[in-house]
Amino acid sequence: MFRTSYSSFLILGFYLLSIGLVSCKQNAKNDASQNPDDDTLLFDLNYNSLQLELDITHFSPDIPSSIELTPILEESSGILASRINPNMYWLHEDSGSESEIYLYHENGQRKQHYRIQGIEARDYEDISYGFGPQNLNNYIYLGDIGDNSQSRPNIVIYRFPEPNYNLDSNLNEINHAEKLTLTYPIKGGEVQSENAEAFFIDPISGDLFLFSKSTTLCQVFTVAAPLPFGKNAGLKHIGDLNFRYQKITGADISADGLHILIKSYDYVYYWKRERNQTIVDALQTIPVRLTYQAEPQGEAITWKPNTMSYVTVSEFKSGVTPAFRVYNP
């Protein structure tokens, strides 16, 4: 009788000690996640894209409509559905382009091009909505974030109020663009350099999320709001998404902050964010794949306003004219 009781006591004690150790480790991780100087990753997730569910319940499996661009934009690397210019899209080109953005109607016709005064164009790769100085969520954020040679000491995000074409169709200049200089974390005693083609601003928190483009995995970086435009800020590496050698080329988030799109050359990935979730929490749920018809060099994706339709566009390649491809739910 004494042996049985003593053995049970030892087992119970070991069990309680194990729980305590697990709790300590979990608490330590939670504490570290709140420390901006800590390099602990919050997630490290691996997916086989072909094994992810293709969602044809909430999204249509149909081949998308295709509307060619006139005139052609050869290096289309970012797209943003306009919120104040109905049925129009903002486009830009990547490395070697001018400091310009272009407004196209959904019928494929270019309505205007805008020269952005006082900024450089090194390698524009993505475009997003974000907050302005008075917390107005109608600023365009333009990401000069590309770095194919991985040699840039820093990257840049520009922001400016969205032009209203309907108020002044003759306007073709954008002034007073603000600049945010970003630096990657230090690794091995040196500042990290990455190539990135995708980012968005969380419309709920105002935080910036940036996704690297690599043959091995997608590193996720962030800068917490309020974003210090006019200054320098350090990017924090918070996690990794490994899609088995899929290079991430574009991203977008819906205006309500609840629907996240990230695309590679071959796939579109979708996360549904719950209202009580952070972006970090949402990205740790398993995504689904959405219908995507491969493009010659598709690097851009956007949600259409107030819908669950998404739109992609490709660069000009292999003689195929760039076109809006609209995927309806």
Coordinates of C-alpha atoms in Angstrom, one line a residue:
M1 CA 0.0 0.0 0.0
F2 CA 2.8 2.4 0.9
R3 CA 4.7 1.6 -2.3
T4 CA 1.7 2.3 -4.5
S5 CA 1.0 5.6 -2.7
Y6 CA 4.7 6.7 -2.9
S7 CA 4.9 5.8 -6.6
S8 CA 1.7 7.7 -7.3
F9 CA 3.1 10.7 -5.4
L10 CA 6.3 10.7 -7.5
I11 CA 4.3 10.5 -10.8
L12 CA 2.0 13.3 -9.7
G13 CA 5.0 15.4 -8.7
F14 CA 6.8 14.8 -12.0
Y15 CA 3.6 15.7 -13.9
L16 CA 3.1 19.0 -12.0
L17 CA 6.8 19.9 -12.6
S18 CA 6.4 19.2 -16.3
I19 CA 3.4 21.5 -16.5
G20 CA 5.3 24.2 -14.7
L21 CA 8.2 24.0 -17.1
V22 CA 5.9 24.2 -20.1
S23 CA 4.1 27.2 -18.6
C24 CA 7.4 28.9 -17.9
K25 CA 8.5 28.4 -21.5
Q26 CA 5.2 29.7 -22.9
N27 CA 5.3 32.7 -20.6
A28 CA 8.9 33.4 -21.6
K29 CA 7.9 33.3 -25.3
N30 CA 4.9 35.6 -24.7
D31 CA 7.1 38.1 -22.9
A32 CA 9.7 38.0 -25.6
S33 CA 7.1 38.6 -28.3
Q34 CA 6.5 42.0 -26.6
N35 CA 10.1 43.0 -26.7
P36 CA 11.0 44.8 -29.9
D37 CA 14.7 44.1 -29.4
D38 CA 14.1 40.3 -29.1
D39 CA 14.8 38.2 -32.2
T40 CA 12.6 35.3 -31.2
L41 CA 10.3 34.3 -34.2
L42 CA 6.7 34.2 -33.4
F43 CA 6.0 31.7 -36.1
D44 CA 7.8 29.4 -38.5
L45 CA 5.3 27.7 -40.7
N46 CA 5.8 25.3 -43.7
Y47 CA 3.2 24.4 -46.3
N48 CA 3.0 22.3 -49.4
S49 CA 0.9 24.5 -51.7
L50 CA -0.7 21.6 -53.5
Q51 CA -1.9 20.1 -50.2
L52 CA -3.6 23.3 -49.1
E53 CA -7.4 23.3 -49.7
L54 CA -8.5 25.0 -52.9
D55 CA -11.5 27.1 -51.7
I56 CA -14.2 26.8 -54.3
T57 CA -17.0 27.1 -51.8
H58 CA -16.6 30.8 -51.0
F59 CA -14.7 31.6 -54.2
S60 CA -15.5 30.7 -57.8
P61 CA -13.4 28.2 -59.7
D62 CA -14.2 29.8 -63.0
I63 CA -11.6 31.2 -65.4
P64 CA -11.3 35.0 -64.8
S65 CA -12.3 37.6 -67.2
S66 CA -9.3 39.3 -68.9
I67 CA -9.2 42.9 -70.0
E68 CA -6.0 44.1 -71.8
L69 CA -4.3 47.3 -70.8
T70 CA -4.2 50.2 -73.3
P71 CA -1.5 51.5 -73.6
I72 CA 0.6 48.6 -72.4
L73 CA 2.4 48.9 -69.1
E74 CA 5.4 46.7 -69.5
E75 CA 6.6 46.3 -66.0
S76 CA 3.4 46.2 -63.9
S77 CA 4.5 45.0 -60.5
G78 CA 1.8 46.5 -58.2
I79 CA -1.9 47.1 -58.3
L80 CA -4.3 48.8 -56.0
A81 CA -8.1 49.2 -56.5
S82 CA -9.0 52.8 -56.0
R83 CA -11.5 53.7 -53.3
I84 CA -12.2 57.2 -54.4
N85 CA -12.0 56.8 -58.2
P86 CA -14.8 54.2 -58.9
N87 CA -13.9 51.3 -61.1
M88 CA -10.3 52.3 -61.5
Y89 CA -6.9 50.9 -60.5
W90 CA -3.6 52.3 -59.6
L91 CA -0.6 50.7 -61.2
H92 CA 3.2 51.2 -61.2
E93 CA 6.2 49.7 -62.8
D94 CA 9.3 48.3 -61.1
S95 CA 13.1 48.8 -61.5
G96 CA 14.2 51.3 -64.1
S97 CA 10.9 53.1 -64.1
E98 CA 10.1 56.8 -63.5
S99 CA 8.7 58.2 -60.3
E100 CA 5.1 57.8 -61.6
I101 CA 1.9 55.9 -60.9
Y102 CA -0.8 55.2 -63.4
L103 CA -4.6 55.3 -63.2
Y104 CA -6.4 52.8 -65.4
H105 CA -10.2 52.2 -65.8
E106 CA -11.4 48.7 -65.3
N107 CA -12.0 48.6 -69.0
G108 CA -8.2 48.6 -69.5
Q109 CA -8.0 52.2 -70.7
R110 CA -5.4 54.5 -69.0
K111 CA -7.0 57.6 -67.6
Q112 CA -4.0 59.5 -66.3
H113 CA -0.4 59.1 -65.2
Y114 CA 1.0 61.1 -62.2
R115 CA 4.5 62.3 -61.8
I116 CA 5.5 62.1 -58.1
Q117 CA 7.7 65.1 -57.3
G118 CA 10.7 65.0 -55.1
I119 CA 11.2 61.3 -54.8
E120 CA 13.4 58.6 -56.4
A121 CA 12.4 55.5 -58.2
R122 CA 14.8 52.6 -57.6
D123 CA 12.6 49.6 -57.6
Y124 CA 8.9 50.1 -56.9
E125 CA 7.3 46.7 -56.1
D126 CA 4.0 47.1 -54.3
I127 CA 1.3 49.6 -53.5
S128 CA -1.1 49.8 -50.6
Y129 CA -3.5 52.0 -48.7
G130 CA -2.6 53.4 -45.3
F131 CA -3.1 56.2 -42.8
G132 CA -2.1 59.8 -43.3
P133 CA -1.0 62.4 -40.7
Q134 CA -4.6 62.9 -39.5
N135 CA -5.3 59.2 -39.3
L136 CA -7.2 59.4 -42.6
N137 CA -7.1 56.0 -44.3
N138 CA -7.0 57.4 -47.8
Y139 CA -3.2 57.7 -48.3
I140 CA -1.4 55.7 -51.0
Y141 CA 1.7 53.9 -49.8
L142 CA 4.3 53.1 -52.6
G143 CA 6.9 50.6 -51.7
D144 CA 10.4 51.1 -53.1
I145 CA 11.4 47.8 -51.6
G146 CA 12.9 45.7 -54.4
D147 CA 16.5 44.6 -54.2
N148 CA 17.3 41.8 -56.6
S149 CA 21.0 42.0 -55.8
Q150 CA 20.3 42.2 -52.0
S151 CA 22.8 45.1 -51.7
R152 CA 20.6 48.0 -50.5
P153 CA 21.4 49.4 -47.0
N154 CA 17.8 50.4 -46.6
I155 CA 14.5 50.4 -48.4
V156 CA 11.8 53.1 -48.6
I157 CA 8.0 53.6 -48.3
Y158 CA 6.5 56.8 -49.7
R159 CA 3.0 58.0 -48.9
F160 CA 0.8 60.7 -50.3
P161 CA -3.0 61.6 -50.5
E162 CA -4.8 59.7 -53.2
P163 CA -5.5 61.9 -56.2
N164 CA -9.2 62.3 -57.1
Y165 CA -9.4 62.0 -60.9
N166 CA -13.1 63.0 -61.0
L167 CA -12.3 66.3 -59.2
D168 CA -9.4 67.3 -61.5
S169 CA -8.8 65.1 -64.5
N170 CA -6.0 67.5 -65.7
L171 CA -3.9 67.0 -62.6
N172 CA -0.8 65.0 -63.4
E173 CA 1.6 65.7 -60.5
I174 CA 1.7 64.6 -56.9
N175 CA 3.5 66.8 -54.4
H176 CA 4.4 66.5 -50.8
A177 CA 5.2 62.8 -50.7
E178 CA 6.5 61.7 -47.4
K179 CA 9.3 59.2 -46.9
L180 CA 9.9 56.4 -44.5
T181 CA 13.3 54.8 -44.6
L182 CA 13.4 51.2 -43.4
T183 CA 16.4 49.0 -42.3
Y184 CA 16.4 45.3 -41.9
P185 CA 17.5 43.6 -38.7
I186 CA 21.2 42.9 -37.9
K187 CA 22.3 39.4 -38.5
G188 CA 25.8 38.1 -37.8
G189 CA 26.9 41.6 -36.9
E190 CA 25.8 43.1 -40.2
V191 CA 22.6 44.7 -41.4
Q192 CA 20.5 42.2 -43.3
S193 CA 19.5 42.9 -47.0
E194 CA 16.5 41.3 -48.6
N195 CA 14.6 41.5 -51.8
A196 CA 10.9 42.2 -51.2
E197 CA 7.9 42.7 -53.5
A198 CA 4.9 42.6 -51.2
F199 CA 3.7 44.6 -48.3
F200 CA 0.5 46.1 -46.8
I201 CA -0.7 48.3 -44.0
D202 CA -3.1 46.8 -41.5
P203 CA -6.2 49.2 -41.6
I204 CA -7.0 48.3 -38.0
S205 CA -3.7 48.7 -36.2
G206 CA -1.8 50.8 -38.8
D207 CA 1.1 48.4 -38.6
L208 CA 3.2 47.7 -41.7
F209 CA 3.8 44.1 -42.8
L210 CA 6.4 43.3 -45.4
F211 CA 7.1 39.9 -47.1
S212 CA 10.4 39.0 -48.5
K213 CA 10.8 37.3 -51.9
S214 CA 13.2 34.3 -51.7
T215 CA 13.6 30.9 -53.3
T216 CA 13.7 29.3 -49.9
L217 CA 11.1 31.0 -47.7
C218 CA 9.2 34.2 -47.1
Q219 CA 10.4 36.2 -44.1
V220 CA 7.7 38.4 -42.5
F221 CA 8.8 41.8 -41.1
T222 CA 6.8 44.5 -39.4
V223 CA 7.0 48.1 -38.1
A224 CA 4.5 49.0 -35.4
A225 CA 2.3 52.1 -35.8
P226 CA 2.5 55.0 -35.7
L227 CA 4.9 54.8 -38.6
P228 CA 7.6 57.5 -38.3
F229 CA 7.5 59.1 -41.7
G230 CA 10.3 61.5 -42.2
K231 CA 12.6 59.3 -40.1
N232 CA 14.3 55.9 -40.2
A233 CA 12.8 52.8 -38.6
G234 CA 14.0 49.3 -38.1
L235 CA 12.0 46.3 -39.5
K236 CA 11.4 43.5 -37.0
H237 CA 11.6 39.9 -38.3
I238 CA 8.6 38.2 -36.7
G239 CA 8.2 35.0 -38.6
D240 CA 8.6 32.8 -41.6
L241 CA 6.2 31.4 -44.2
N242 CA 7.7 28.5 -46.3
F243 CA 5.6 27.6 -49.3
R244 CA 8.2 25.1 -50.8
Y245 CA 10.2 27.4 -53.1
Q246 CA 7.3 29.7 -54.0
K247 CA 8.5 33.3 -54.4
I248 CA 6.1 35.8 -52.8
T249 CA 5.4 38.7 -55.3
G250 CA 2.3 40.5 -54.0
A251 CA 0.0 41.1 -51.1
D252 CA -3.2 43.0 -50.1
I253 CA -5.6 43.3 -47.3
S254 CA -9.2 44.3 -47.5
A255 CA -10.4 47.7 -46.3
D256 CA -12.0 46.2 -43.2
G257 CA -8.8 44.4 -42.4
L258 CA -10.4 40.9 -42.3
H259 CA -9.2 39.4 -45.6
I260 CA -5.6 38.8 -46.5
L261 CA -4.1 37.9 -49.9
I262 CA -0.6 36.8 -50.6
K263 CA 0.5 35.6 -54.0
S264 CA 3.4 33.9 -55.6
Y265 CA 4.0 33.4 -59.3
D266 CA 1.9 30.2 -59.2
Y267 CA -0.6 30.5 -56.4
V268 CA -2.9 32.9 -54.4
Y269 CA -3.1 32.3 -50.7
Y270 CA -6.0 33.5 -48.5
W271 CA -6.4 34.1 -44.8
K272 CA -9.7 35.0 -43.1
R273 CA -8.9 37.1 -40.1
E274 CA -11.3 37.2 -37.2
R275 CA -12.3 40.5 -35.6
N276 CA -10.4 39.8 -32.4
Q277 CA -7.3 38.6 -34.1
T278 CA -4.0 40.4 -34.8
I279 CA -2.3 39.9 -38.2
V280 CA 0.3 37.7 -36.5
D281 CA -2.5 35.5 -35.1
A282 CA -4.3 35.3 -38.5
L283 CA -1.1 34.4 -40.3
Q284 CA -0.6 31.4 -38.0
T285 CA -3.9 29.9 -39.1
I286 CA -3.8 27.6 -42.2
P287 CA -4.4 29.5 -45.4
V288 CA -6.4 28.2 -48.3
R289 CA -5.6 28.5 -52.0
L290 CA -7.8 30.5 -54.3
T291 CA -8.4 30.1 -58.1
Y292 CA -5.5 31.5 -60.0
Q293 CA -4.7 31.3 -63.7
A294 CA -1.0 31.5 -64.2
E295 CA 0.3 34.7 -65.9
P296 CA 3.5 35.2 -67.8
Q297 CA 4.9 37.2 -64.8
G298 CA 2.2 37.9 -62.4
E299 CA 3.5 40.0 -59.5
A300 CA 0.4 42.0 -58.4
I301 CA -2.9 41.5 -56.6
T302 CA -5.6 43.6 -55.1
W303 CA -9.1 43.3 -53.6
K304 CA -11.9 45.1 -55.4
P305 CA -13.5 47.6 -52.9
N306 CA -16.5 46.2 -50.9
T307 CA -16.4 42.8 -52.6
M308 CA -14.7 39.5 -52.4
S309 CA -13.4 39.8 -55.9
Y310 CA -9.7 40.0 -56.5
V311 CA -7.7 41.3 -59.4
T312 CA -4.3 40.4 -60.8
V313 CA -2.1 41.9 -63.5
S314 CA 1.1 40.6 -65.1
E315 CA 4.2 42.2 -66.6
F316 CA 4.6 42.2 -70.3
K317 CA 6.4 38.9 -71.1
S318 CA 6.6 36.4 -73.9
G319 CA 4.5 38.6 -76.2
V320 CA 1.4 38.4 -73.9
T321 CA -0.3 41.8 -73.4
P322 CA -0.8 42.7 -69.7
A323 CA -4.4 42.4 -68.6
F324 CA -6.6 42.8 -65.6
R325 CA -7.8 39.4 -64.6
V326 CA -10.9 39.6 -62.4
Y327 CA -11.8 36.7 -60.1
N328 CA -15.3 37.0 -58.8
P329 CA -16.7 35.1 -55.8

